[in-house]
JSON list of C-alpha atoms in Angstrom, two decimals:
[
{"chain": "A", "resi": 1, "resn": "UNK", "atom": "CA", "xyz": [201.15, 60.64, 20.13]},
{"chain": "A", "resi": 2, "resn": "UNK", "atom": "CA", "xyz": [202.77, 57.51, 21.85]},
{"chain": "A", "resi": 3, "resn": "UNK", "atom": "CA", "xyz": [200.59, 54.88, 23.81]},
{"chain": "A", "resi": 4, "resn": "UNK", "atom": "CA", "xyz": [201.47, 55.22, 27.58]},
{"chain": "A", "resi": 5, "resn": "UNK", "atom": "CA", "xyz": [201.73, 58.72, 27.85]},
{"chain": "A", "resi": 6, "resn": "UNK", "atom": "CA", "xyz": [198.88, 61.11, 30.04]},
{"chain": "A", "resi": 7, "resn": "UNK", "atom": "CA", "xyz": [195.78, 62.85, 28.34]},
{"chain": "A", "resi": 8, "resn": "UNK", "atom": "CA", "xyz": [196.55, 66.21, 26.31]},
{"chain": "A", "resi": 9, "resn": "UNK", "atom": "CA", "xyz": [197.32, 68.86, 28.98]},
{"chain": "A", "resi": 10, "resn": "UNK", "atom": "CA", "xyz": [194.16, 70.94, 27.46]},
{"chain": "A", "resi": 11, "resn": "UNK", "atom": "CA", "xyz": [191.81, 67.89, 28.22]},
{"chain": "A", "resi": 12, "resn": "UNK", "atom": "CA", "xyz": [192.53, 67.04, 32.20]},
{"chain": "A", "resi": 13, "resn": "UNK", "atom": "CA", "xyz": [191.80, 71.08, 32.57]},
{"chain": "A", "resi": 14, "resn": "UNK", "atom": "CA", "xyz": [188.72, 70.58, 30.79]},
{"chain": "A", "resi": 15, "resn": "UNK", "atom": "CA", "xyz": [187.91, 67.47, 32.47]},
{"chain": "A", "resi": 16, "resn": "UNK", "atom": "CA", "xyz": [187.81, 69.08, 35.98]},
{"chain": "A", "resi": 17, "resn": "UNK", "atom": "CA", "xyz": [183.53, 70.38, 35.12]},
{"chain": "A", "resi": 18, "resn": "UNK", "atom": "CA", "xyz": [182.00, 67.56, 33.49]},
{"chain": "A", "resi": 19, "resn": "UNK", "atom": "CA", "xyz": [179.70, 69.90, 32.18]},
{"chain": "A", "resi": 20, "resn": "UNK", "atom": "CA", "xyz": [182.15, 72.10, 30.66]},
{"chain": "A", "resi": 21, "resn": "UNK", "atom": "CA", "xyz": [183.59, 69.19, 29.49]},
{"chain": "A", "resi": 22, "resn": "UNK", "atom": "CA", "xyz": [180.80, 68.04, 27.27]},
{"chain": "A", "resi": 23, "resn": "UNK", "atom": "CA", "xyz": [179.93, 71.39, 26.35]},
{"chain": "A", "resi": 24, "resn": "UNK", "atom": "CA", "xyz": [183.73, 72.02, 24.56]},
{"chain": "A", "resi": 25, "resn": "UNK", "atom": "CA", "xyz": [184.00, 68.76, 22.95]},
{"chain": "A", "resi": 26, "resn": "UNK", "atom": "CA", "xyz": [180.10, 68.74, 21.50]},
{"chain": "A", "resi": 27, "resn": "UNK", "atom": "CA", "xyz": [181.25, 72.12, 19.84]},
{"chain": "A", "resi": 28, "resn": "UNK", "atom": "CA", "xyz": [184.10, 70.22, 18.14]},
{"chain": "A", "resi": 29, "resn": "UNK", "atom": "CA", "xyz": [184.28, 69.65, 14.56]},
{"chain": "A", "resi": 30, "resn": "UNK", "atom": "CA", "xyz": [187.01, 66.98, 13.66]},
{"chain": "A", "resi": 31, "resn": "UNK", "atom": "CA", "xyz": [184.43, 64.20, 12.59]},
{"chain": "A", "resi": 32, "resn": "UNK", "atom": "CA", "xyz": [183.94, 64.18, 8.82]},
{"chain": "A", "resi": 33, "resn": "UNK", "atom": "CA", "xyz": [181.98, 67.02, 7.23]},
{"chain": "A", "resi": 34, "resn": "UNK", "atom": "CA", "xyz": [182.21, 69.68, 4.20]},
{"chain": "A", "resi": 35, "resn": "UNK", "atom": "CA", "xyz": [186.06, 69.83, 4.46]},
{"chain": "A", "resi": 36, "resn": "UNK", "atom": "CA", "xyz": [188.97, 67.85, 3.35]},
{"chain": "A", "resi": 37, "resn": "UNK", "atom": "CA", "xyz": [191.20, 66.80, 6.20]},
{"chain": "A", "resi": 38, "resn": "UNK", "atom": "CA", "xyz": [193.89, 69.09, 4.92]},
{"chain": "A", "resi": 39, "resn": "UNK", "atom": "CA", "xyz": [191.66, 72.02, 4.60]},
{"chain": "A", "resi": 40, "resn": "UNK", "atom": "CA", "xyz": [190.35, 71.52, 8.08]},
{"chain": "A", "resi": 41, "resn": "UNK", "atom": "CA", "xyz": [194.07, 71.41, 9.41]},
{"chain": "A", "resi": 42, "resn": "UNK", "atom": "CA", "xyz": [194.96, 74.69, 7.33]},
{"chain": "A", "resi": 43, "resn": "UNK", "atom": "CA", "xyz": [192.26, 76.55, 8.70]},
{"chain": "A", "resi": 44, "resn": "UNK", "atom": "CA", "xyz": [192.89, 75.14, 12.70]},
{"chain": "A", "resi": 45, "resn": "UNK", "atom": "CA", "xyz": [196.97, 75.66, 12.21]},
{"chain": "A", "resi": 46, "resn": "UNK", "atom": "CA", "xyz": [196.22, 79.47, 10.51]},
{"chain": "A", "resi": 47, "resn": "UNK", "atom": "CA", "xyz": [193.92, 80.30, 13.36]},
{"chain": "A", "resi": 48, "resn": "UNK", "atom": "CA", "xyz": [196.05, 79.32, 16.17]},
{"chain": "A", "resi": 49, "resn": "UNK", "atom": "CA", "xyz": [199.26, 80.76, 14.94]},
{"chain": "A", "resi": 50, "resn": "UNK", "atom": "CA", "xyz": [197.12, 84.20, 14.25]},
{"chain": "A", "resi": 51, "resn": "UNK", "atom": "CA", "xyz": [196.35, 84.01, 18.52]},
{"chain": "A", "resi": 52, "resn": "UNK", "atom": "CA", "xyz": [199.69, 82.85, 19.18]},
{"chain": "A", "resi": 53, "resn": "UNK", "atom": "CA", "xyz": [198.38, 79.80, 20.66]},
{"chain": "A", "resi": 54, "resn": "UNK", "atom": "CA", "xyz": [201.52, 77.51, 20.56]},
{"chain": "A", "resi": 55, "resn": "UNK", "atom": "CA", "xyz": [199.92, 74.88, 22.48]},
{"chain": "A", "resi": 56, "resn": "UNK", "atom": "CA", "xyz": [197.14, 74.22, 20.47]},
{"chain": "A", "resi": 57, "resn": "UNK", "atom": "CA", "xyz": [199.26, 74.65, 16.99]},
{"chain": "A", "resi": 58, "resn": "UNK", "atom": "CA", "xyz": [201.95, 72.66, 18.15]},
{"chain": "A", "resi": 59, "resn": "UNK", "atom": "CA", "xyz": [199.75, 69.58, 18.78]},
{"chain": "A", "resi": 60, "resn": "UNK", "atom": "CA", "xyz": [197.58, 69.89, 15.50]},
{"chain": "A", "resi": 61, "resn": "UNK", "atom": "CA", "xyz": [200.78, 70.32, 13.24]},
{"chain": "A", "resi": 62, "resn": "UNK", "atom": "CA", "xyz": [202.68, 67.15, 15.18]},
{"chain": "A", "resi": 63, "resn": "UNK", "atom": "CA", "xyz": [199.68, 64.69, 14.62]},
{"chain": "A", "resi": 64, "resn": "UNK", "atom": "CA", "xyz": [198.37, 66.08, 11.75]},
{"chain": "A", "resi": 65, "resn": "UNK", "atom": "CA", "xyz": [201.04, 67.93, 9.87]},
{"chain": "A", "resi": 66, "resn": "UNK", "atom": "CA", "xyz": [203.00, 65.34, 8.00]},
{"chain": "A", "resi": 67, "resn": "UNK", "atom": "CA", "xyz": [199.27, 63.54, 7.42]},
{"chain": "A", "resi": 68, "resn": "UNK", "atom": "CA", "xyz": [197.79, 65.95, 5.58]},
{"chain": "A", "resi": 69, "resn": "UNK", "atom": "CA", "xyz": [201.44, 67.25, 3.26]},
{"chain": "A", "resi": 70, "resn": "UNK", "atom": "CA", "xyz": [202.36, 70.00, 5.02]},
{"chain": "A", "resi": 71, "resn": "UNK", "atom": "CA", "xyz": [206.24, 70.77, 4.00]},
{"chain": "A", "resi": 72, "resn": "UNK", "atom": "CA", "xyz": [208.35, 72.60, 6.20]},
{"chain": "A", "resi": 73, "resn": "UNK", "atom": "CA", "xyz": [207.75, 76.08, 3.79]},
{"chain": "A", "resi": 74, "resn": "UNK", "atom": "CA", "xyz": [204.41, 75.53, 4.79]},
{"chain": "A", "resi": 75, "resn": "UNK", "atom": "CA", "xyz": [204.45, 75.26, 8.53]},
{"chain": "A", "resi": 76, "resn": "UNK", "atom": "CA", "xyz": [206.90, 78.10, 8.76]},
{"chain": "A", "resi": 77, "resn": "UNK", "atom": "CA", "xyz": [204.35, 80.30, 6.80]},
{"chain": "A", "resi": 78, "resn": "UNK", "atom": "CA", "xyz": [201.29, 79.02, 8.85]},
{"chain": "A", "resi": 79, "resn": "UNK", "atom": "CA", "xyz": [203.11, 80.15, 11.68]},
{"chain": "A", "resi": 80, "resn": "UNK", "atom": "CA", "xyz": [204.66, 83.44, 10.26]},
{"chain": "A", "resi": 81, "resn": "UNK", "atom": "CA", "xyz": [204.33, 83.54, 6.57]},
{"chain": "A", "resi": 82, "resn": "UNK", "atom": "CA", "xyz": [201.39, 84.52, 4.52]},
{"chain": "A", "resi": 83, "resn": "UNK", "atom": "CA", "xyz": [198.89, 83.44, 2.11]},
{"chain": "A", "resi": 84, "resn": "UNK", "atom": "CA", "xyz": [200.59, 85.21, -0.81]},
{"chain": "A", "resi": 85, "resn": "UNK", "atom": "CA", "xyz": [203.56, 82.35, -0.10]},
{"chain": "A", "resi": 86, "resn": "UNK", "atom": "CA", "xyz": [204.83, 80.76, -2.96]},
{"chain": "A", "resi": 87, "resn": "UNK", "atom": "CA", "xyz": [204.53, 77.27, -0.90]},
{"chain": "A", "resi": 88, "resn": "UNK", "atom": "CA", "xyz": [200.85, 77.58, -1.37]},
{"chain": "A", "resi": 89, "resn": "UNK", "atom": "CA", "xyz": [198.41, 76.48, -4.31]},
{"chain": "A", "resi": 90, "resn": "UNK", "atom": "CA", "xyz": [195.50, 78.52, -5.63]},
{"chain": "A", "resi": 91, "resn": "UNK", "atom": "CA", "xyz": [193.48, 76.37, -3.07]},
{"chain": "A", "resi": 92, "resn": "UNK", "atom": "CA", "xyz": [195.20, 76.87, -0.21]},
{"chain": "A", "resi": 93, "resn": "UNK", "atom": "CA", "xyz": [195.33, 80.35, -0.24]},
{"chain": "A", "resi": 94, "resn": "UNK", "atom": "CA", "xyz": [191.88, 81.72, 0.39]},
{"chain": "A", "resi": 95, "resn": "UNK", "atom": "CA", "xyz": [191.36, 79.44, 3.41]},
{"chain": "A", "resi": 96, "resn": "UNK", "atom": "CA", "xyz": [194.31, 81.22, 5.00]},
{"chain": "A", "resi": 97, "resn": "UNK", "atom": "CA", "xyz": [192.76, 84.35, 3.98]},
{"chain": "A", "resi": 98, "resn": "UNK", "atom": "CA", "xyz": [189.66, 83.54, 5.45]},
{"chain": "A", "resi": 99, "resn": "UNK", "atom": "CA", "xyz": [191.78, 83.12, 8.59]},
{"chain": "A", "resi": 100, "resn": "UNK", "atom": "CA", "xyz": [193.53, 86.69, 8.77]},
{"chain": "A", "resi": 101, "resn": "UNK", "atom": "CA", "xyz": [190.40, 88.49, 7.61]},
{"chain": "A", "resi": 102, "resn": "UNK", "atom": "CA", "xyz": [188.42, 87.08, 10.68]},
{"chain": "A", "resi": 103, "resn": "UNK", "atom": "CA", "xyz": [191.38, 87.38, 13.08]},
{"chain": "A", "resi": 104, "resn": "UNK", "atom": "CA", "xyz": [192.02, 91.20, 11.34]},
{"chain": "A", "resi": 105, "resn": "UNK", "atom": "CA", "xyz": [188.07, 92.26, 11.57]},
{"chain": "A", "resi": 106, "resn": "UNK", "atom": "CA", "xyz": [186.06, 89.80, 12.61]},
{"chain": "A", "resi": 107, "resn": "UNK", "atom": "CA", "xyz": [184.63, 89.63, 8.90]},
{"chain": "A", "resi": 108, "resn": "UNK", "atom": "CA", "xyz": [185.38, 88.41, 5.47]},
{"chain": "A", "resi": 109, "resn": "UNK", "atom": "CA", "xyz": [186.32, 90.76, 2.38]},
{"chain": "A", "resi": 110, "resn": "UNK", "atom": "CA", "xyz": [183.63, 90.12, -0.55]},
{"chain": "A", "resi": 111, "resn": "UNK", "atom": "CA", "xyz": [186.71, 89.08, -2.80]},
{"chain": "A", "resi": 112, "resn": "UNK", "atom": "CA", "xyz": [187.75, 86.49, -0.30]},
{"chain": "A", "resi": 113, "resn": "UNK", "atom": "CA", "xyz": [184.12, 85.08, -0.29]},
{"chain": "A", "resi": 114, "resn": "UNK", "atom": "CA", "xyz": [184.07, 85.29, -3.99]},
{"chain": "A", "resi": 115, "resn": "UNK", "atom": "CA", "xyz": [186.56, 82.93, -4.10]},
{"chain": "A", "resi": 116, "resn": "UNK", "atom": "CA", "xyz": [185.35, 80.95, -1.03]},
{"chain": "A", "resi": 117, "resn": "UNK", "atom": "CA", "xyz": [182.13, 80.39, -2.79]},
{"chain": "A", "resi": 118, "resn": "UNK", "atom": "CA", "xyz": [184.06, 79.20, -5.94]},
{"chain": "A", "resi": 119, "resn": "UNK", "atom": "CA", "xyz": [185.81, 76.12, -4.13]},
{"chain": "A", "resi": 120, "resn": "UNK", "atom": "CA", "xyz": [182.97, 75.29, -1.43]},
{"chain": "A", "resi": 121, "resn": "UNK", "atom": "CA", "xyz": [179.18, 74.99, -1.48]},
{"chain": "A", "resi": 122, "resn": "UNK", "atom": "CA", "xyz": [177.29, 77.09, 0.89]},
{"chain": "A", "resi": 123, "resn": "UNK", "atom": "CA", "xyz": [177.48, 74.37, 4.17]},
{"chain": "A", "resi": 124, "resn": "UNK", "atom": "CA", "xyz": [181.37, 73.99, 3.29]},
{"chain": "A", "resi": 125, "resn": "UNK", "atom": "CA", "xyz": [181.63, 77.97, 4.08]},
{"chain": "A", "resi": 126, "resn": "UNK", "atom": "CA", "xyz": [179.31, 78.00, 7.11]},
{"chain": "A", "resi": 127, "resn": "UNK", "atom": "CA", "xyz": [181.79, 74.78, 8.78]},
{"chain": "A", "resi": 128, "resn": "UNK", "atom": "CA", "xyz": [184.78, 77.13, 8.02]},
{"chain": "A", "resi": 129, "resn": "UNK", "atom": "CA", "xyz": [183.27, 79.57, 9.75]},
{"chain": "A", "resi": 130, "resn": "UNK", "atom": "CA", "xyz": [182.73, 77.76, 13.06]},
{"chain": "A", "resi": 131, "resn": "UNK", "atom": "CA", "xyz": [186.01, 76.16, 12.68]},
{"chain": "A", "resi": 132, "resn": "UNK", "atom": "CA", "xyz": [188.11, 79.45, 12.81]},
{"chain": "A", "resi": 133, "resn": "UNK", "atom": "CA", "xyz": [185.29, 80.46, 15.78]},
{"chain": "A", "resi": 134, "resn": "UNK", "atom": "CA", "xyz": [186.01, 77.46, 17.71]},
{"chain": "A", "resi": 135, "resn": "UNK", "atom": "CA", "xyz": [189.92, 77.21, 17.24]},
{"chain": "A", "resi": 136, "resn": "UNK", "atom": "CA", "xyz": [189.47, 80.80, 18.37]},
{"chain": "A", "resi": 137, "resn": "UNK", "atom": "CA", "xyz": [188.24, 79.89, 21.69]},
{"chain": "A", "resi": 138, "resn": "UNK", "atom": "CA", "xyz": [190.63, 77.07, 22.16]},
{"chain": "A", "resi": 139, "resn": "UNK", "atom": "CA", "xyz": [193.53, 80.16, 21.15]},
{"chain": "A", "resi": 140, "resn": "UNK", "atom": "CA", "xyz": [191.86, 81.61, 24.31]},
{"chain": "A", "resi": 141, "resn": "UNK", "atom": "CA", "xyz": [191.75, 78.66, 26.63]},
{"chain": "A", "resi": 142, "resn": "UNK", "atom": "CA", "xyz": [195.40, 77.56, 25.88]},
{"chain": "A", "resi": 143, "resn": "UNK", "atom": "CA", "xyz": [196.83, 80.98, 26.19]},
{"chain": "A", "resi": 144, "resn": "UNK", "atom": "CA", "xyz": [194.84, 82.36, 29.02]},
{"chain": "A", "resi": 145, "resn": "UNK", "atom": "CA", "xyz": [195.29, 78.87, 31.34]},
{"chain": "A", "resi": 146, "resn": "UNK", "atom": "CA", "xyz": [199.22, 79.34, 30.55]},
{"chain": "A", "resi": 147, "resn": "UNK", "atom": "CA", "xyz": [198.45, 75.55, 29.08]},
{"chain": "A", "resi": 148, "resn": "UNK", "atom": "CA", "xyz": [201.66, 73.97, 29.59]},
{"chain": "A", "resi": 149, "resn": "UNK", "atom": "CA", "xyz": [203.34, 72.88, 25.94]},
{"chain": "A", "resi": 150, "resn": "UNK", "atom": "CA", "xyz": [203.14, 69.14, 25.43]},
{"chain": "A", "resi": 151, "resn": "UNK", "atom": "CA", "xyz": [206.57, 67.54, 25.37]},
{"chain": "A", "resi": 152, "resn": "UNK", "atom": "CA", "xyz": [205.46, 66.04, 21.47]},
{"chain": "A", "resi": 153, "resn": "UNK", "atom": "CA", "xyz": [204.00, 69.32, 20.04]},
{"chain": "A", "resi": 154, "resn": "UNK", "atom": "CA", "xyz": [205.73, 71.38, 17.47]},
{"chain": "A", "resi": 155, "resn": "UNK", "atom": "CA", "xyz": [207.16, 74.57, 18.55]},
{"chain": "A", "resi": 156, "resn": "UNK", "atom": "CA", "xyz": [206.87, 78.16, 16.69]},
{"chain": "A", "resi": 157, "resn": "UNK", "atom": "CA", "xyz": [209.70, 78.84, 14.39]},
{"chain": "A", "resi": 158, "resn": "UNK", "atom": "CA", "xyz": [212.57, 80.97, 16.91]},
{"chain": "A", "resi": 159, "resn": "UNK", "atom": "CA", "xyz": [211.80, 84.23, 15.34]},
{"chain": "A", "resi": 160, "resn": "UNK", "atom": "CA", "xyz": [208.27, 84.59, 17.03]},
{"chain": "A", "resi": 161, "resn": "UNK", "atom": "CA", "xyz": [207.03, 84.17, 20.45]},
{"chain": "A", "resi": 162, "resn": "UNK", "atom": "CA", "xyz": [203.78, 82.95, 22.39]},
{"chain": "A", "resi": 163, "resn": "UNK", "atom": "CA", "xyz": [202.44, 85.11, 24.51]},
{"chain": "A", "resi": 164, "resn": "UNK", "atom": "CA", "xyz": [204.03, 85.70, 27.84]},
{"chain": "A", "resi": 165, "resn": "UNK", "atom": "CA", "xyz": [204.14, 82.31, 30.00]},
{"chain": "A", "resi": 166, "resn": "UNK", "atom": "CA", "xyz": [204.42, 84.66, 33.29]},
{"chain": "A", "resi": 167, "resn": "UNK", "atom": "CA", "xyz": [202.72, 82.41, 35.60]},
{"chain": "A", "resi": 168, "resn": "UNK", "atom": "CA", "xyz": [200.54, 83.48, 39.32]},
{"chain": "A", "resi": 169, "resn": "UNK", "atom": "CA", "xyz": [200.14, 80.78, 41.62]},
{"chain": "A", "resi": 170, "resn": "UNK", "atom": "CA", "xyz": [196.92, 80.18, 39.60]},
{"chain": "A", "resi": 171, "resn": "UNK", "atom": "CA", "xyz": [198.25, 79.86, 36.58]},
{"chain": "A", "resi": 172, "resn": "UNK", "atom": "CA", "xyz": [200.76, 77.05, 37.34]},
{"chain": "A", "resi": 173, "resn": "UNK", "atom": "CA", "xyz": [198.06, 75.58, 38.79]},
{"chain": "A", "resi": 174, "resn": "UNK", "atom": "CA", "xyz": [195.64, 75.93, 35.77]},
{"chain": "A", "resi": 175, "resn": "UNK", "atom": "CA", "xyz": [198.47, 74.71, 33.82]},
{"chain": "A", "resi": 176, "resn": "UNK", "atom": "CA", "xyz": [198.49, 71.46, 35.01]},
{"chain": "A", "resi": 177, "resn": "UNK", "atom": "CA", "xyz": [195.05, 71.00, 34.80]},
{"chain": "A", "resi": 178, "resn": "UNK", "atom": "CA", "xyz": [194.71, 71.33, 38.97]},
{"chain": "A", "resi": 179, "resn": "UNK", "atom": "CA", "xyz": [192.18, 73.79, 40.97]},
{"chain": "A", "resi": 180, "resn": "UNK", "atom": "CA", "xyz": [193.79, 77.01, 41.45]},
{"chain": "A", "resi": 181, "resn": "UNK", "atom": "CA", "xyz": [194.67, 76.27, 45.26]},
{"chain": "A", "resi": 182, "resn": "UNK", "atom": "CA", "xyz": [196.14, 73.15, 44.58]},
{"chain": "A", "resi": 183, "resn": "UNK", "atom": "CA", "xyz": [200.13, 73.21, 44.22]},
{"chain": "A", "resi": 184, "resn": "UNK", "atom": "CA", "xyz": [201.16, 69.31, 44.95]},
{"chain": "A", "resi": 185, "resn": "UNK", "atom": "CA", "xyz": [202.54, 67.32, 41.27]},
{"chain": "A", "resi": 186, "resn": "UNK", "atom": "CA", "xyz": [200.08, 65.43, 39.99]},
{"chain": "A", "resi": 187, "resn": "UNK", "atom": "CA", "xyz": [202.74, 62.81, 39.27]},
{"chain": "A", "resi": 188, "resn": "UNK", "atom": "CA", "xyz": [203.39, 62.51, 43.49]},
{"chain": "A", "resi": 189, "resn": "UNK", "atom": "CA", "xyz": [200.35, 61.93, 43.63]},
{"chain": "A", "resi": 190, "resn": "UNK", "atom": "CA", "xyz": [200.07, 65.04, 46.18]},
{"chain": "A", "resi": 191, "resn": "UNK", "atom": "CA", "xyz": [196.88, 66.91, 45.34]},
{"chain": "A", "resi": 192, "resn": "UNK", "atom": "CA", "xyz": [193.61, 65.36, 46.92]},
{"chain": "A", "resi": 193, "resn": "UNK", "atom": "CA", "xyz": [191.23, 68.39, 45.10]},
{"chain": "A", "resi": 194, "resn": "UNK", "atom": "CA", "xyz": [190.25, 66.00, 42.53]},
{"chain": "A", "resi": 195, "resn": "UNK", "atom": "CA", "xyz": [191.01, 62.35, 41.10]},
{"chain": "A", "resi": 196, "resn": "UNK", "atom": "CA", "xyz": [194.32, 61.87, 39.24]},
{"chain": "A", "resi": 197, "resn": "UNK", "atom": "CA", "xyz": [193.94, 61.88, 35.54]},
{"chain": "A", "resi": 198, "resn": "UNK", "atom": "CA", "xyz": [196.57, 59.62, 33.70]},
{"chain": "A", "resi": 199, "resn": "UNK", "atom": "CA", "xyz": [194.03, 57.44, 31.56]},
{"chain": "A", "resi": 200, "resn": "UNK", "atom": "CA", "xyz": [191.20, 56.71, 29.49]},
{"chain": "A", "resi": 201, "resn": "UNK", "atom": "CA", "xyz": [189.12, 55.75, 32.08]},
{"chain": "A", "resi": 202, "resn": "UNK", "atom": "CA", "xyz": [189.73, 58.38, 34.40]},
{"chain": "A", "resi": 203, "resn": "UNK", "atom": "CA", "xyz": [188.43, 60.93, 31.80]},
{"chain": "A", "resi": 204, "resn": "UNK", "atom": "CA", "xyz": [184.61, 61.54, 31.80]},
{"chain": "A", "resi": 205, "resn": "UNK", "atom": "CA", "xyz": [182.37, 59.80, 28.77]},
{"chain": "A", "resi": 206, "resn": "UNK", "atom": "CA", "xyz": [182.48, 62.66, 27.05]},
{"chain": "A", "resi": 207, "resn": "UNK", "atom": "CA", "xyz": [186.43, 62.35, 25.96]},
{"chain": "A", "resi": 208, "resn": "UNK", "atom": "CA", "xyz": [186.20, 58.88, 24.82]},
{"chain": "A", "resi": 209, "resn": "UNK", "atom": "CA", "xyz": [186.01, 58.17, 20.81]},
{"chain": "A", "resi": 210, "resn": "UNK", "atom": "CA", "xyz": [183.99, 55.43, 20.93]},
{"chain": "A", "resi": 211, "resn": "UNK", "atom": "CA", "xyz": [186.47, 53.18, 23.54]},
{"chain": "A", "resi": 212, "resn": "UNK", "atom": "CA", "xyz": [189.26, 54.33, 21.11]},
{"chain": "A", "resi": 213, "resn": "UNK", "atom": "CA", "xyz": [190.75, 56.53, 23.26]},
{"chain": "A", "resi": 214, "resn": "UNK", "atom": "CA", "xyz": [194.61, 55.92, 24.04]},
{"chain": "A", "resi": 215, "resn": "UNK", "atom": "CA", "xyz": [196.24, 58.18, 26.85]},
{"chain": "A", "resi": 216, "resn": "UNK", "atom": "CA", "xyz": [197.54, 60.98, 25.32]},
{"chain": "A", "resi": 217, "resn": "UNK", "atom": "CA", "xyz": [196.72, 59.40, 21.80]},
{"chain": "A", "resi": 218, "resn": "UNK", "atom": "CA", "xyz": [195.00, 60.88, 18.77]},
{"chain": "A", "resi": 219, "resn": "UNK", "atom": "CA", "xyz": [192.06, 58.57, 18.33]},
{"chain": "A", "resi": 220, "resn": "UNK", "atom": "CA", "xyz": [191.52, 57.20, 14.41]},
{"chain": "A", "resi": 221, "resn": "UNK", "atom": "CA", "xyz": [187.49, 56.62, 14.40]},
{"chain": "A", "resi": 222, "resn": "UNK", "atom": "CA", "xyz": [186.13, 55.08, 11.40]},
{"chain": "A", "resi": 223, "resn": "UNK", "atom": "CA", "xyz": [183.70, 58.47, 11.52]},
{"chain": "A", "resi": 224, "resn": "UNK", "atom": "CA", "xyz": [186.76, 60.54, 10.48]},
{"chain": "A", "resi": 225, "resn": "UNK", "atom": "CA", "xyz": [190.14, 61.83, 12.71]},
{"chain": "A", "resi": 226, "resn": "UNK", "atom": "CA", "xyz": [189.86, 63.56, 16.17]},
{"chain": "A", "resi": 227, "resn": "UNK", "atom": "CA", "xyz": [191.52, 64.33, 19.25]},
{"chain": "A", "resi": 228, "resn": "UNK", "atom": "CA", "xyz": [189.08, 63.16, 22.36]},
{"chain": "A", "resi": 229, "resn": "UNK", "atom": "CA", "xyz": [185.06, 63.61, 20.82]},
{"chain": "A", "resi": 230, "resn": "UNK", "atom": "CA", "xyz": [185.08, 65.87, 18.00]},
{"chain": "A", "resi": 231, "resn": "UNK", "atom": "CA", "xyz": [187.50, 68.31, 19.45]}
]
């Protein structure tokens, strides 16, 4: 995303508890491990569209979508589609399975592991595992806190919805990343609950990428792509 602009939406909630904080982004796995880049995106973009989580979605498939060859077949069937698309290769395909089985049943069909276990040694299966787990928790963050979208993420394709952005007083405020009581903008400079959050070194420790972190930027670390540390 463009130098200049504030931290993701997601992160200046987060960053109200350090502890919290560090807890979220130490579960994160965007650093290099068992998993191509593009099979780490298909897996995070399935798994969010599944919840309905357009935040989340939306700001994987703007910084990482055009990266990693997704086409436009192929982000309209993450979103709505399915893994039986003819967009997708024999590769693709049982990641995105993977994804609606655990979404479906919280489990994995023995013909989708079979073919799992073909493509990816036994640590390569275990990271997808945690992956859809943890994108599943951000699903719930993001949708739960009514996260507002960010003005650069991609949106859903018209023909499906989020879930309802109804918001209670604490909700708006959640939104923004501010303490439930709080109501003031942030960019007035009106709320006094806790210290404005517009750059890099208002964020706690545990969102910087080794000093690499840019406002609002996706940080390129010579350890492998990431939003914030690891998330």
């Amino acid at each position: 995303m463009p130098a200049g602009k504030p931290p993701l939406r997601l992160f200046a909630i987060l960053a109200r508890d350090p502890r919290l904080f560090a807890k979220f982004f130490s579960g994160g796995l965007l650093d290099r491990g068992h998993l191509s880049l593009r099979q780490r995106e298909l897996v995070i973009d399935r798994t969010t569209a599944l919840h309905r989580s357009e935040y989340e979605w939306g700001v994987h498939v703007a910084i990482f979508g055009e990266k990693v060859g997704l086409t436009d077949s192929q982000v309209a069937s993450l979103a709505q589609g399915s893994p039986d698309d003819p967009c997708w290769s024999d590769g693709d395909r049982p990641l995105l399975r993977l994804c609606d089985e655990l979404h479906a049943g919280s489990d994995v069909s023995d013909a989708t592991w079979d073919s799992l276990k073909r493509l990816f040694s036994d640590e390569a299966v275990i990271e997808l595992l945690l992956l859809a787990g943890f994108y599943t928790t951000v699903s719930y963050l993001t949708n739960a806190l009514r996260v507002r979208l960010e003005p650069d993420g991609v949106r859903f394709p018209s023909a499906i919805e989020g879930p309802a952005r109804t918001q209670s007083p604490a909700h708006e405020a959640a939104a923004d990343g501010l303490p439930s009581g709080a109501t003031a903008s942030v960019e007035q400079g009106g709320v006094g609950h806790r210290p404005q959050i517009r750059s890099l070194g208002d964020l706690p420790p545990a969102c910087r990428v080794h000093g690499k972190l840019r406002a609002g930027e996706a940080a390129q670390d010579e350890a492998g792509d990431c939003i914030g540390e690891g998330r």
